[in-house]
JSON list of C-alpha atoms in Angstrom, two decimals:
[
{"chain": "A", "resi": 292, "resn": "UNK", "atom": "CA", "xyz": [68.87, 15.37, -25.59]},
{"chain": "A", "resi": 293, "resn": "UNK", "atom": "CA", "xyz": [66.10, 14.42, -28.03]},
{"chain": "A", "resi": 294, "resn": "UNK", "atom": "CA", "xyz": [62.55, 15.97, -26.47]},
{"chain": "A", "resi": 295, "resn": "UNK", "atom": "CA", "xyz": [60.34, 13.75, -25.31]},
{"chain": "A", "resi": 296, "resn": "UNK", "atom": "CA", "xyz": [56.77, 14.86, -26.53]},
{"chain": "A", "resi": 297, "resn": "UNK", "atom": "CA", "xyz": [53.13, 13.50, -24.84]},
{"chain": "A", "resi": 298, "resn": "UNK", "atom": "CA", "xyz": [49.47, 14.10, -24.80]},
{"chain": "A", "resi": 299, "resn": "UNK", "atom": "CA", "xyz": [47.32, 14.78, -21.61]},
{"chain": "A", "resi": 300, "resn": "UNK", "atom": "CA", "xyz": [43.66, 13.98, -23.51]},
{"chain": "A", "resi": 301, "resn": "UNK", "atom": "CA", "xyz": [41.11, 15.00, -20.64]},
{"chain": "A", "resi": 302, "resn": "UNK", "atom": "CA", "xyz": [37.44, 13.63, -21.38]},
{"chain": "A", "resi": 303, "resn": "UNK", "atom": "CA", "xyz": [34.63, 15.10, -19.75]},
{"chain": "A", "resi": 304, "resn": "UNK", "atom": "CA", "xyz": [32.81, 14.02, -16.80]},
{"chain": "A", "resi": 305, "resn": "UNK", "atom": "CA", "xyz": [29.38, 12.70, -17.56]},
{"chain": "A", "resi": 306, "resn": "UNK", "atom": "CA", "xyz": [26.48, 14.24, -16.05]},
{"chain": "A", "resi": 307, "resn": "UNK", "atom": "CA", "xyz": [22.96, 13.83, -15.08]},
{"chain": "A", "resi": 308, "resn": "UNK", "atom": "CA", "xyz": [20.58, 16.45, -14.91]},
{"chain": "A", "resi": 309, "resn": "UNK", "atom": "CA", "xyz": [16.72, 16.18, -13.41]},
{"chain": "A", "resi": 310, "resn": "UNK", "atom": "CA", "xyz": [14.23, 17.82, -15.83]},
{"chain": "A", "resi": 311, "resn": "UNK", "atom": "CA", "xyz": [12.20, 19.75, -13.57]},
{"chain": "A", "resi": 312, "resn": "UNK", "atom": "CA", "xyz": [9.15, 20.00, -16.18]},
{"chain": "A", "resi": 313, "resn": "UNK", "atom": "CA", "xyz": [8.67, 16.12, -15.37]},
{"chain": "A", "resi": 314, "resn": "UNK", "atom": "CA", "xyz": [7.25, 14.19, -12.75]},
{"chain": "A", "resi": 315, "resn": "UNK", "atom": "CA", "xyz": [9.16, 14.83, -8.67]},
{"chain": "A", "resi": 316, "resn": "UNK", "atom": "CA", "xyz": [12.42, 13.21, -8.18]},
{"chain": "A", "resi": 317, "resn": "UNK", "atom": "CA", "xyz": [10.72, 11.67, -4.94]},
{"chain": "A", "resi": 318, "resn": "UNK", "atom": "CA", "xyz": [7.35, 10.13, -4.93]},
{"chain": "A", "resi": 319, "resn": "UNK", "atom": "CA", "xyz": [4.78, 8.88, -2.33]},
{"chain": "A", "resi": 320, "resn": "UNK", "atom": "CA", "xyz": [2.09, 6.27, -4.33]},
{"chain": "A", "resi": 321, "resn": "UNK", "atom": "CA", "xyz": [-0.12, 3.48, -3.41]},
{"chain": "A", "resi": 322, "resn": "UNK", "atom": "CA", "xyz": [0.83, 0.19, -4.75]},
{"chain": "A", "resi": 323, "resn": "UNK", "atom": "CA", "xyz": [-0.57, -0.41, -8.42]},
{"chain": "A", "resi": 324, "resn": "UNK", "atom": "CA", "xyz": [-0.58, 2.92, -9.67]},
{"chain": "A", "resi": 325, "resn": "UNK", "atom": "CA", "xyz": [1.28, 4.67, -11.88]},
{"chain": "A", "resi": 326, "resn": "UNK", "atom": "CA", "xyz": [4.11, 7.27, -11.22]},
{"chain": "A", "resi": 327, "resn": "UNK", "atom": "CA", "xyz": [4.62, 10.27, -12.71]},
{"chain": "A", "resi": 328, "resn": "UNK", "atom": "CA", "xyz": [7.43, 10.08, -15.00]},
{"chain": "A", "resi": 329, "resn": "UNK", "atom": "CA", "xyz": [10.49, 11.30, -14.37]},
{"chain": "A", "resi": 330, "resn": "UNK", "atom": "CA", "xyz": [13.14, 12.41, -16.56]},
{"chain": "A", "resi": 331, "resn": "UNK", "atom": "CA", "xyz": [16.75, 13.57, -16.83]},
{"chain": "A", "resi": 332, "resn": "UNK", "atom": "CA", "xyz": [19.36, 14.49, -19.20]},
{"chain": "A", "resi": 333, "resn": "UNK", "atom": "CA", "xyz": [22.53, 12.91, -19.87]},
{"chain": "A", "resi": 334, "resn": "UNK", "atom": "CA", "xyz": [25.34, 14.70, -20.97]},
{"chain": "A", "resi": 335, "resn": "UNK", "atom": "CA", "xyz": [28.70, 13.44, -22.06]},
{"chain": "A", "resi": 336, "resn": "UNK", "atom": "CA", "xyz": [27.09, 9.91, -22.18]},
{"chain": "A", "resi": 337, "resn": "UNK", "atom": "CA", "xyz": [24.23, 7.69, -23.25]},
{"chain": "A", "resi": 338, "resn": "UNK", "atom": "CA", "xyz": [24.37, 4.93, -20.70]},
{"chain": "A", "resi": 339, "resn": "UNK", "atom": "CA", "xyz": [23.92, 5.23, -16.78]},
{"chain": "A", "resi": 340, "resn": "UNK", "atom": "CA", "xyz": [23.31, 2.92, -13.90]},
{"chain": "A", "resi": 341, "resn": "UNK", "atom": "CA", "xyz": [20.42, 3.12, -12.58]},
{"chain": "A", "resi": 342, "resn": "UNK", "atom": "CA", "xyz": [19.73, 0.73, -9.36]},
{"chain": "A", "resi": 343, "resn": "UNK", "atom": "CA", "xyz": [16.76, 0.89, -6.29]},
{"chain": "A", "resi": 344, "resn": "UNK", "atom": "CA", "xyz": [13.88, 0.73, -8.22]},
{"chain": "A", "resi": 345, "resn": "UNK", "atom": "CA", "xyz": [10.76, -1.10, -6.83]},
{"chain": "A", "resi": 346, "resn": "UNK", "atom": "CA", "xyz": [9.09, -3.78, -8.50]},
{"chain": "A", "resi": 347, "resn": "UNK", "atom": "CA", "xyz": [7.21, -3.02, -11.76]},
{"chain": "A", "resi": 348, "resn": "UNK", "atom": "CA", "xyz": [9.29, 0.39, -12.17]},
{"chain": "A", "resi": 349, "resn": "UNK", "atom": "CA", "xyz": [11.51, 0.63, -14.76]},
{"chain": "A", "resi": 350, "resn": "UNK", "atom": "CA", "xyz": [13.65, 2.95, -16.83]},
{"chain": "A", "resi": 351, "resn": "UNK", "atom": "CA", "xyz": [15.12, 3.37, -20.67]},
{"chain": "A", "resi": 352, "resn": "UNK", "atom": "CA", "xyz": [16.89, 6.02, -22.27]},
{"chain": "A", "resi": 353, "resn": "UNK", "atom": "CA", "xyz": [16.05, 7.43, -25.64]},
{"chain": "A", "resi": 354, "resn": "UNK", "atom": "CA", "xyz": [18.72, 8.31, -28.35]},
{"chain": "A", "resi": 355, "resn": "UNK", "atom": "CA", "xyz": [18.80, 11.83, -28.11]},
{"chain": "A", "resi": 356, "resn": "UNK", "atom": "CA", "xyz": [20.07, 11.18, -24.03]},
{"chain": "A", "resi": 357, "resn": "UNK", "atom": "CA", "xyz": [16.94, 11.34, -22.14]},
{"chain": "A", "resi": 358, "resn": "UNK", "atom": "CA", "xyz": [16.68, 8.56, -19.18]},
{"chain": "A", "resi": 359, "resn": "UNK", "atom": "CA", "xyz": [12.79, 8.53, -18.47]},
{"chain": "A", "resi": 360, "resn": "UNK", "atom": "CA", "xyz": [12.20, 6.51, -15.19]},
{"chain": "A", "resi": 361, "resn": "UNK", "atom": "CA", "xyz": [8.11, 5.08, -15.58]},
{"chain": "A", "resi": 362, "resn": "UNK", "atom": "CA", "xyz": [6.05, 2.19, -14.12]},
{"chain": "A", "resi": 363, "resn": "UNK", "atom": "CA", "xyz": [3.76, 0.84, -11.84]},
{"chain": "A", "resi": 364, "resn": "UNK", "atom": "CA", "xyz": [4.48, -0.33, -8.45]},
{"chain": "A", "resi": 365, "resn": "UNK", "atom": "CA", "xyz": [4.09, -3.97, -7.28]},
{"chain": "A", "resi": 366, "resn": "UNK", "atom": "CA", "xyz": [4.70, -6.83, -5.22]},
{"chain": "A", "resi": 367, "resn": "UNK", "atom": "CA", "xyz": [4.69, -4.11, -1.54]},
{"chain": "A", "resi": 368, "resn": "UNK", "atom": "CA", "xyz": [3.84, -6.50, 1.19]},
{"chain": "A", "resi": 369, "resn": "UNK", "atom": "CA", "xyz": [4.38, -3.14, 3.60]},
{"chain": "A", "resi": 370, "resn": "UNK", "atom": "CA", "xyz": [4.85, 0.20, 2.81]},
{"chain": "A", "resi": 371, "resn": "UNK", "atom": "CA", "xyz": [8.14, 0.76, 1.71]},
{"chain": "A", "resi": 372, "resn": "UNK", "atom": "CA", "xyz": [10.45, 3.83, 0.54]},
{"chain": "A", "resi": 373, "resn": "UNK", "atom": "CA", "xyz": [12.89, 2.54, -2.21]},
{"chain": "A", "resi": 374, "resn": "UNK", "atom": "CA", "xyz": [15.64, 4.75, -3.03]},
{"chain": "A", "resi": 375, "resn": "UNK", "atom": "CA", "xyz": [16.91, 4.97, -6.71]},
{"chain": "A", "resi": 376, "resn": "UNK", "atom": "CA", "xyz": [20.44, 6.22, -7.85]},
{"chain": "A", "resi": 377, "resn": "UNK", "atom": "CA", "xyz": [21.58, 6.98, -11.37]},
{"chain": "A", "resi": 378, "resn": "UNK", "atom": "CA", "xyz": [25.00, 7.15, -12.15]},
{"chain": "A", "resi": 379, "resn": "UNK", "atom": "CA", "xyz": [25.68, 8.33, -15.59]},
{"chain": "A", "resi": 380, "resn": "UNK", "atom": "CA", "xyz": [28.65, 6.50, -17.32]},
{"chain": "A", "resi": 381, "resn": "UNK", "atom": "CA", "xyz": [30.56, 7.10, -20.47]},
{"chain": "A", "resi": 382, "resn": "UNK", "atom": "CA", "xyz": [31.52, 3.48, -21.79]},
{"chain": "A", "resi": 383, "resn": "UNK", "atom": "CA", "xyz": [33.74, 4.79, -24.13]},
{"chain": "A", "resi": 384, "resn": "UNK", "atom": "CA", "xyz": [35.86, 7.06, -22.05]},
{"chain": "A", "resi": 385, "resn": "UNK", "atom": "CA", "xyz": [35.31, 5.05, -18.36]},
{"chain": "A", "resi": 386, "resn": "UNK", "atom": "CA", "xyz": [34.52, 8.09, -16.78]},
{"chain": "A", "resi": 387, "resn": "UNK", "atom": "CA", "xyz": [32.04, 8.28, -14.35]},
{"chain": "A", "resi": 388, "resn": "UNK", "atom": "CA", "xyz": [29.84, 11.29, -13.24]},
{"chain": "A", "resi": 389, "resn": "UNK", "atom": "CA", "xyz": [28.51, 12.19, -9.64]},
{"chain": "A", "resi": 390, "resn": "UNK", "atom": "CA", "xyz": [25.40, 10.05, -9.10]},
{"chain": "A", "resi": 391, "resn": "UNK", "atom": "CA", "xyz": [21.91, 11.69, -8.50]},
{"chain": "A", "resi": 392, "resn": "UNK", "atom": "CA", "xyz": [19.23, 9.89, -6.55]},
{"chain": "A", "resi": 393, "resn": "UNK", "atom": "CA", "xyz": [15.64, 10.32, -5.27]},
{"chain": "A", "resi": 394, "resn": "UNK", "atom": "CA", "xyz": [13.28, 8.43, -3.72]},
{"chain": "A", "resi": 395, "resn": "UNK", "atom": "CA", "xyz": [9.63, 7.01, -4.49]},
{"chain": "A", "resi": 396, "resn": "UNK", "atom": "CA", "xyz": [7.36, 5.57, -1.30]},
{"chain": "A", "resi": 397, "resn": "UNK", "atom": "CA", "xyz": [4.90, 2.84, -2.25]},
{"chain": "A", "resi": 398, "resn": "UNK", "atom": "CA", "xyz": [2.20, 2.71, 0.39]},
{"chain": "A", "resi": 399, "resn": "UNK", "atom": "CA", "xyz": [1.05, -0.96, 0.26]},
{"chain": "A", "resi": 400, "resn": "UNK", "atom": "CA", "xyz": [-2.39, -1.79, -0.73]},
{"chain": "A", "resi": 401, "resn": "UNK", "atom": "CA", "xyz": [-4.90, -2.96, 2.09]},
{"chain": "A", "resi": 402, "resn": "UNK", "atom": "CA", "xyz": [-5.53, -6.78, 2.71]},
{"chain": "A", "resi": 403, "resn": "UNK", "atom": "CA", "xyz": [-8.24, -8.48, 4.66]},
{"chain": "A", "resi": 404, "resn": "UNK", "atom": "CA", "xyz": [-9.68, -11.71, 5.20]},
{"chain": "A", "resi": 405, "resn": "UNK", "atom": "CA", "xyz": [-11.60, -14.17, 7.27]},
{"chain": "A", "resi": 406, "resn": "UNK", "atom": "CA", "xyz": [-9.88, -16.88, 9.20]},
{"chain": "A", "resi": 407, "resn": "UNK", "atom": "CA", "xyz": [-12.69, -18.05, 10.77]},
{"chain": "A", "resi": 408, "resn": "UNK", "atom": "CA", "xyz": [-15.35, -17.86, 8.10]},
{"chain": "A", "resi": 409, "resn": "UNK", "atom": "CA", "xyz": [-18.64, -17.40, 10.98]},
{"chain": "A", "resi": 410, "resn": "UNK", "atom": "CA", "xyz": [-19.58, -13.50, 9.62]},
{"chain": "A", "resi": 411, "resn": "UNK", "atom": "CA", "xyz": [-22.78, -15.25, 9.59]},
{"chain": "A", "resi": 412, "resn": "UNK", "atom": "CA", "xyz": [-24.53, -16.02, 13.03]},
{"chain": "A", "resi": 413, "resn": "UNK", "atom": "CA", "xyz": [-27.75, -16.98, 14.31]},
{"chain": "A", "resi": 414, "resn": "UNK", "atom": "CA", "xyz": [-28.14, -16.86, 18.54]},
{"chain": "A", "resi": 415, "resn": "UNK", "atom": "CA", "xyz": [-30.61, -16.42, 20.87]},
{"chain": "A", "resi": 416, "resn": "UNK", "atom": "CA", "xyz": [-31.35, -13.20, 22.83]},
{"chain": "A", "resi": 417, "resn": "UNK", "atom": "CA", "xyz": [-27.99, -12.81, 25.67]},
{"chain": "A", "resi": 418, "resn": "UNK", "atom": "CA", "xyz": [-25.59, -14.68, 23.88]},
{"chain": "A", "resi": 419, "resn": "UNK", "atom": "CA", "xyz": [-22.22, -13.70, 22.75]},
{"chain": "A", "resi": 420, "resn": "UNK", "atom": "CA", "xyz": [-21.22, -14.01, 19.11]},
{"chain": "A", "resi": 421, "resn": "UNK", "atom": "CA", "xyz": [-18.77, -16.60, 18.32]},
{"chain": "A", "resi": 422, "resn": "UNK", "atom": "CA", "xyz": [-15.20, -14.86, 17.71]},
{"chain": "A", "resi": 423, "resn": "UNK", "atom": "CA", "xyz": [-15.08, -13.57, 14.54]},
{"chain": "A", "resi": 424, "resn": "UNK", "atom": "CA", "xyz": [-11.14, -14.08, 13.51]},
{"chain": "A", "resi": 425, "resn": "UNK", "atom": "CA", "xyz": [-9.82, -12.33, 10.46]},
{"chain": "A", "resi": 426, "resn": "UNK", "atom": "CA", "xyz": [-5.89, -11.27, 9.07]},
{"chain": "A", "resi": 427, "resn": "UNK", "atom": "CA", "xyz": [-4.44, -7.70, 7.99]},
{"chain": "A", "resi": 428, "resn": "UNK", "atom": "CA", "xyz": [-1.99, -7.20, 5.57]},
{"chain": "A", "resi": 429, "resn": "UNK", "atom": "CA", "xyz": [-0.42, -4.65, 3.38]},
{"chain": "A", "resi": 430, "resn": "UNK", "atom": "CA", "xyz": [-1.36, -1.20, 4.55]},
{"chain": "A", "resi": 431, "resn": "UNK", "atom": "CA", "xyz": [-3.94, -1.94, 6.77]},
{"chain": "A", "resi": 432, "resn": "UNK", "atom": "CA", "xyz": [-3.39, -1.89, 10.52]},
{"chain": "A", "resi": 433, "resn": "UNK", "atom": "CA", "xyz": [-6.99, -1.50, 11.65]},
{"chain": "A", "resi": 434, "resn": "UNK", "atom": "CA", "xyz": [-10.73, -2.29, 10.61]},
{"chain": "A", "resi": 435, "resn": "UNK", "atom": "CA", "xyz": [-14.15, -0.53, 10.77]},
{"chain": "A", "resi": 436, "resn": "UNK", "atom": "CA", "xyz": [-17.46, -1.94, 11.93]},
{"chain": "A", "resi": 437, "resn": "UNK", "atom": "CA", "xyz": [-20.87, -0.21, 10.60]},
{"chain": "A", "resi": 438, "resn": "UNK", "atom": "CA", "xyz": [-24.25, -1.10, 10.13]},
{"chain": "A", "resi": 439, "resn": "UNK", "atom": "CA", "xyz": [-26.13, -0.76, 7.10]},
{"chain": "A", "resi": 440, "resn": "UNK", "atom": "CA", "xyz": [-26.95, 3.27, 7.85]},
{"chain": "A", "resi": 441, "resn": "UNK", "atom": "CA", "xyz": [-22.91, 3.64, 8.20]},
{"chain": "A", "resi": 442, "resn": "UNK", "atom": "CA", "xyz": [-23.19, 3.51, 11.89]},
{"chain": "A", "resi": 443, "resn": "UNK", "atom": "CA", "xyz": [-21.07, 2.11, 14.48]},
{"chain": "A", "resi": 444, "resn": "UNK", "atom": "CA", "xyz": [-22.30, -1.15, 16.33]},
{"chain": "A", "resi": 445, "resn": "UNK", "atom": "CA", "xyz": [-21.45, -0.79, 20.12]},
{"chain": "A", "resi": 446, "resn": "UNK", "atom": "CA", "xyz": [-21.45, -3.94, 21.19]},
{"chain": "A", "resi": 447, "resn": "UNK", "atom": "CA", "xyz": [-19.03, -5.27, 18.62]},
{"chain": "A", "resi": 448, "resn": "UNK", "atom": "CA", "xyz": [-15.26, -5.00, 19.96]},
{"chain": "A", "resi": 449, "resn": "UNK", "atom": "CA", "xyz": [-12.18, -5.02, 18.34]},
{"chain": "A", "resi": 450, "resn": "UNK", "atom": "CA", "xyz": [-9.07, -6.36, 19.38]},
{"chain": "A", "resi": 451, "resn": "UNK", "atom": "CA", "xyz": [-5.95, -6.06, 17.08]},
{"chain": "A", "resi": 452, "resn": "UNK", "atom": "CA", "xyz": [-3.02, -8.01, 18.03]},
{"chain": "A", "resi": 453, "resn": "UNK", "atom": "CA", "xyz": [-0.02, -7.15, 14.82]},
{"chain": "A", "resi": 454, "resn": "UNK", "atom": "CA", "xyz": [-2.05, -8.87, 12.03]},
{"chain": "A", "resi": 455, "resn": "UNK", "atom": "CA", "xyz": [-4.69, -10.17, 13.97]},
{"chain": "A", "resi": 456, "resn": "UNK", "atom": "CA", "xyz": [-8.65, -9.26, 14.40]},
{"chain": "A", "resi": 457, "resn": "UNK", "atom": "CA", "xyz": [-10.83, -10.70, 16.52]},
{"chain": "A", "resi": 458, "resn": "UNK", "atom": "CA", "xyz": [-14.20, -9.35, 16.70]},
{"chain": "A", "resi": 459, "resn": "UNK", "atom": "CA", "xyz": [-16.20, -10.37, 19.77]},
{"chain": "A", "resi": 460, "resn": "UNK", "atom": "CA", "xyz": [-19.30, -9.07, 21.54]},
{"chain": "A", "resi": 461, "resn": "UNK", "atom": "CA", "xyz": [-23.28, -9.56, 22.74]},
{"chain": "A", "resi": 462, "resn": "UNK", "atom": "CA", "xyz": [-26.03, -7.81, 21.33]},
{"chain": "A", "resi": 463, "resn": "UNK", "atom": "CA", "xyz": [-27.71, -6.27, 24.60]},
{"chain": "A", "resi": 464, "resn": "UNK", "atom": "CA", "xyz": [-31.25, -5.39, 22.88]},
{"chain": "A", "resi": 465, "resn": "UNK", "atom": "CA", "xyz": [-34.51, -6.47, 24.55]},
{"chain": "A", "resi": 466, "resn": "UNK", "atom": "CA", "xyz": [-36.02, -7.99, 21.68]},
{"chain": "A", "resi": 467, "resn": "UNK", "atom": "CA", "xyz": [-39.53, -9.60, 21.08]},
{"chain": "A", "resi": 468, "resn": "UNK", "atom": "CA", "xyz": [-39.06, -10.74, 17.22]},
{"chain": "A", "resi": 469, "resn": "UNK", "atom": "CA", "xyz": [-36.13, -11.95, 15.87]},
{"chain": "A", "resi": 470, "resn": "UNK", "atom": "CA", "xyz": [-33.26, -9.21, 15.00]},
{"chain": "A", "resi": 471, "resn": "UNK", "atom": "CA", "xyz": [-30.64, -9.18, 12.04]},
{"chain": "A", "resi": 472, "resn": "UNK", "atom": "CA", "xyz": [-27.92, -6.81, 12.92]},
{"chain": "A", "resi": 473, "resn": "UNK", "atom": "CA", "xyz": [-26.17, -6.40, 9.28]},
{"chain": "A", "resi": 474, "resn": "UNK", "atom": "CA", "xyz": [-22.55, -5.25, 9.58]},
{"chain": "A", "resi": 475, "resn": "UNK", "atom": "CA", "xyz": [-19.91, -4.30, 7.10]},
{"chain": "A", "resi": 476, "resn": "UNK", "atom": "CA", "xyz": [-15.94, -4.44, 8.02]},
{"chain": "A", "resi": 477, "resn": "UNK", "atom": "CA", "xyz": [-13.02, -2.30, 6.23]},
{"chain": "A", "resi": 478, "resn": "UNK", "atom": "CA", "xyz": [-9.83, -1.75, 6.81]},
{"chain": "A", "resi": 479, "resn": "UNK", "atom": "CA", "xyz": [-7.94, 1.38, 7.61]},
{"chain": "A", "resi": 480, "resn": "UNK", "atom": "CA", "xyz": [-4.62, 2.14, 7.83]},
{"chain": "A", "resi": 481, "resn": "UNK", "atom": "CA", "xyz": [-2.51, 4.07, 4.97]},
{"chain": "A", "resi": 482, "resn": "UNK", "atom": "CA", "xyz": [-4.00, 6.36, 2.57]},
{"chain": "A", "resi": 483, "resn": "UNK", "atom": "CA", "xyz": [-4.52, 3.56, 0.03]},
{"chain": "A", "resi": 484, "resn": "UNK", "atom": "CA", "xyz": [-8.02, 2.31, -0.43]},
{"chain": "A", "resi": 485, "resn": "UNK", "atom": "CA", "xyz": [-9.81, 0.16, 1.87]},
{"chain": "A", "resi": 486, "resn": "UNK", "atom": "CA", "xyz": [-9.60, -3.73, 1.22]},
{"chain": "A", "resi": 487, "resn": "UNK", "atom": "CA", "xyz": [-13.06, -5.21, -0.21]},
{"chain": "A", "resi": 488, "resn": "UNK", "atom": "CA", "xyz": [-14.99, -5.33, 2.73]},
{"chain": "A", "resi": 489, "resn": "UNK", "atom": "CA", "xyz": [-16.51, -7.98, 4.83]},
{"chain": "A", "resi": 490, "resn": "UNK", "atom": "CA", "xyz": [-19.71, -8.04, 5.11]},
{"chain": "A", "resi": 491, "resn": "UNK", "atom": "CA", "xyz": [-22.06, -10.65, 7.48]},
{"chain": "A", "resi": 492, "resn": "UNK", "atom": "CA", "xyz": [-24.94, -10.67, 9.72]},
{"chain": "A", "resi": 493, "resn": "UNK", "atom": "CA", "xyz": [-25.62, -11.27, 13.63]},
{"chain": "A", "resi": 494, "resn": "UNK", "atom": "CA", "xyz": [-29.38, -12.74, 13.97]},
{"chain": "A", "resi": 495, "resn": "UNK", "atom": "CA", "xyz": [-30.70, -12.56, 17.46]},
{"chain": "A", "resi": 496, "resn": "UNK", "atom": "CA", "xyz": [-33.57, -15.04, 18.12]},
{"chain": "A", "resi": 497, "resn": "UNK", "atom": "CA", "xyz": [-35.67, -13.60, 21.26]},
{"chain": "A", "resi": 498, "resn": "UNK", "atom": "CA", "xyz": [-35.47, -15.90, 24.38]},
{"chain": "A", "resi": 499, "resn": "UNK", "atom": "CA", "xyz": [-39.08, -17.45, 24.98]},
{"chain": "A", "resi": 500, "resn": "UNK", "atom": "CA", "xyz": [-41.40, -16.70, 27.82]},
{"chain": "A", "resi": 501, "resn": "UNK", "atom": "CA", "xyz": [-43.68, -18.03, 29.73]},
{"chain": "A", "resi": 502, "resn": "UNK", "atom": "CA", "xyz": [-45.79, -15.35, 31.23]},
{"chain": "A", "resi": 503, "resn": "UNK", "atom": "CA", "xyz": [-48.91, -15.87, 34.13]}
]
């Protein structure tokens, strides 16, 4: 019988390979700073998906095959870990290599603010400040109080309920003159900076006597 004749054409897979000169294939960063870039070689291709990137992070891929993943991270209302997979894929040929994937953490940046708006008291000696209300958000979970010499003020409490602050207390000095307790509030909570702090101040008026 006449032969029948065929071709088997085999392409190659595609691959992706992590440069391990350039920035870590997983990252930990606050929100709003850069990463470090981070790079890989294609081979057998030019084009790859790339998906789970966080806001502000992008990637792009130059013509000699080199997919460079850079950016700033933004829009983290909590800390977050985003994982990122690139698959590399030959457009030409269909085939599709083995995807590699790494992760980058963006630690939200700390939020605070007054609900309230009363940082700013005046009282007489014995009284107990008005609560002072004020809201967390991004990475901060707690808050500092100090006075001006970076001390803590003992008689100002903290209660944290999720997002919540409420800052209550009485100054328990025996005064004779009127007293201005200065106090500064920030945030902690992830390794991100502290929110702009609060700042206010308690004035104590002393309680008048009469004295025989």
């Amino acid at each position: 019988a006449i032969p029948i004749e065929g071709t088997i054409t085999v392409n190659p897979t595609p691959k992706v390979i992590y440069d391990v000169s350039s920035g870590s294939i997983n990252q930990t960063i606050c929100e709003a700073d850069p990463i470090d870039a981070i790079e890989f070689t294609l081979e057998g291709t030019q084009t790859a998906n790339v998906t789970g990137l966080p806001g502000g992070v992008t990637h792009s891929i130059s013509s000699t095959g080199v997919l460079t993943i850079t950016g700033t991270p933004n829009g983290v209302a909590a800390d977050d870990v985003f994982t990122y997979t690139i698959e590399p894929v030959n457009n030409i040929t269909n085939c599709v290599g083995v995807p590699v994937s790494g992760t980058i953490s963006v630690n939200a940046l700390h939020e605070l603010t007054s609900t309230s708006g009363n940082t700013d008291q005046t009282l007489c000696e014995g009284e107990a400040i008005e609560p002072i209300n004020l809201t967390l958000a991004g990475g901060a979970t707690d808050v500092s109080i100090t006075d001006a010499a970076g001390d803590n003020i003992p008689w100002m409490n903290v209660v944290v309920s999720g997002t919540s602050i409420t800052i209550t207390g009485t100054p328990s000095e025996n005064i004779d003159t009127t007293k201005e307790y200065d106090y500064t509030i920030t945030t902690t909570g992830n390794s991100c900076n502290p929110a702009i702090p609060i700042e206010g101040t308690i004035t104590v008026n002393p309680t008048p006597k009469v004295i025989y």
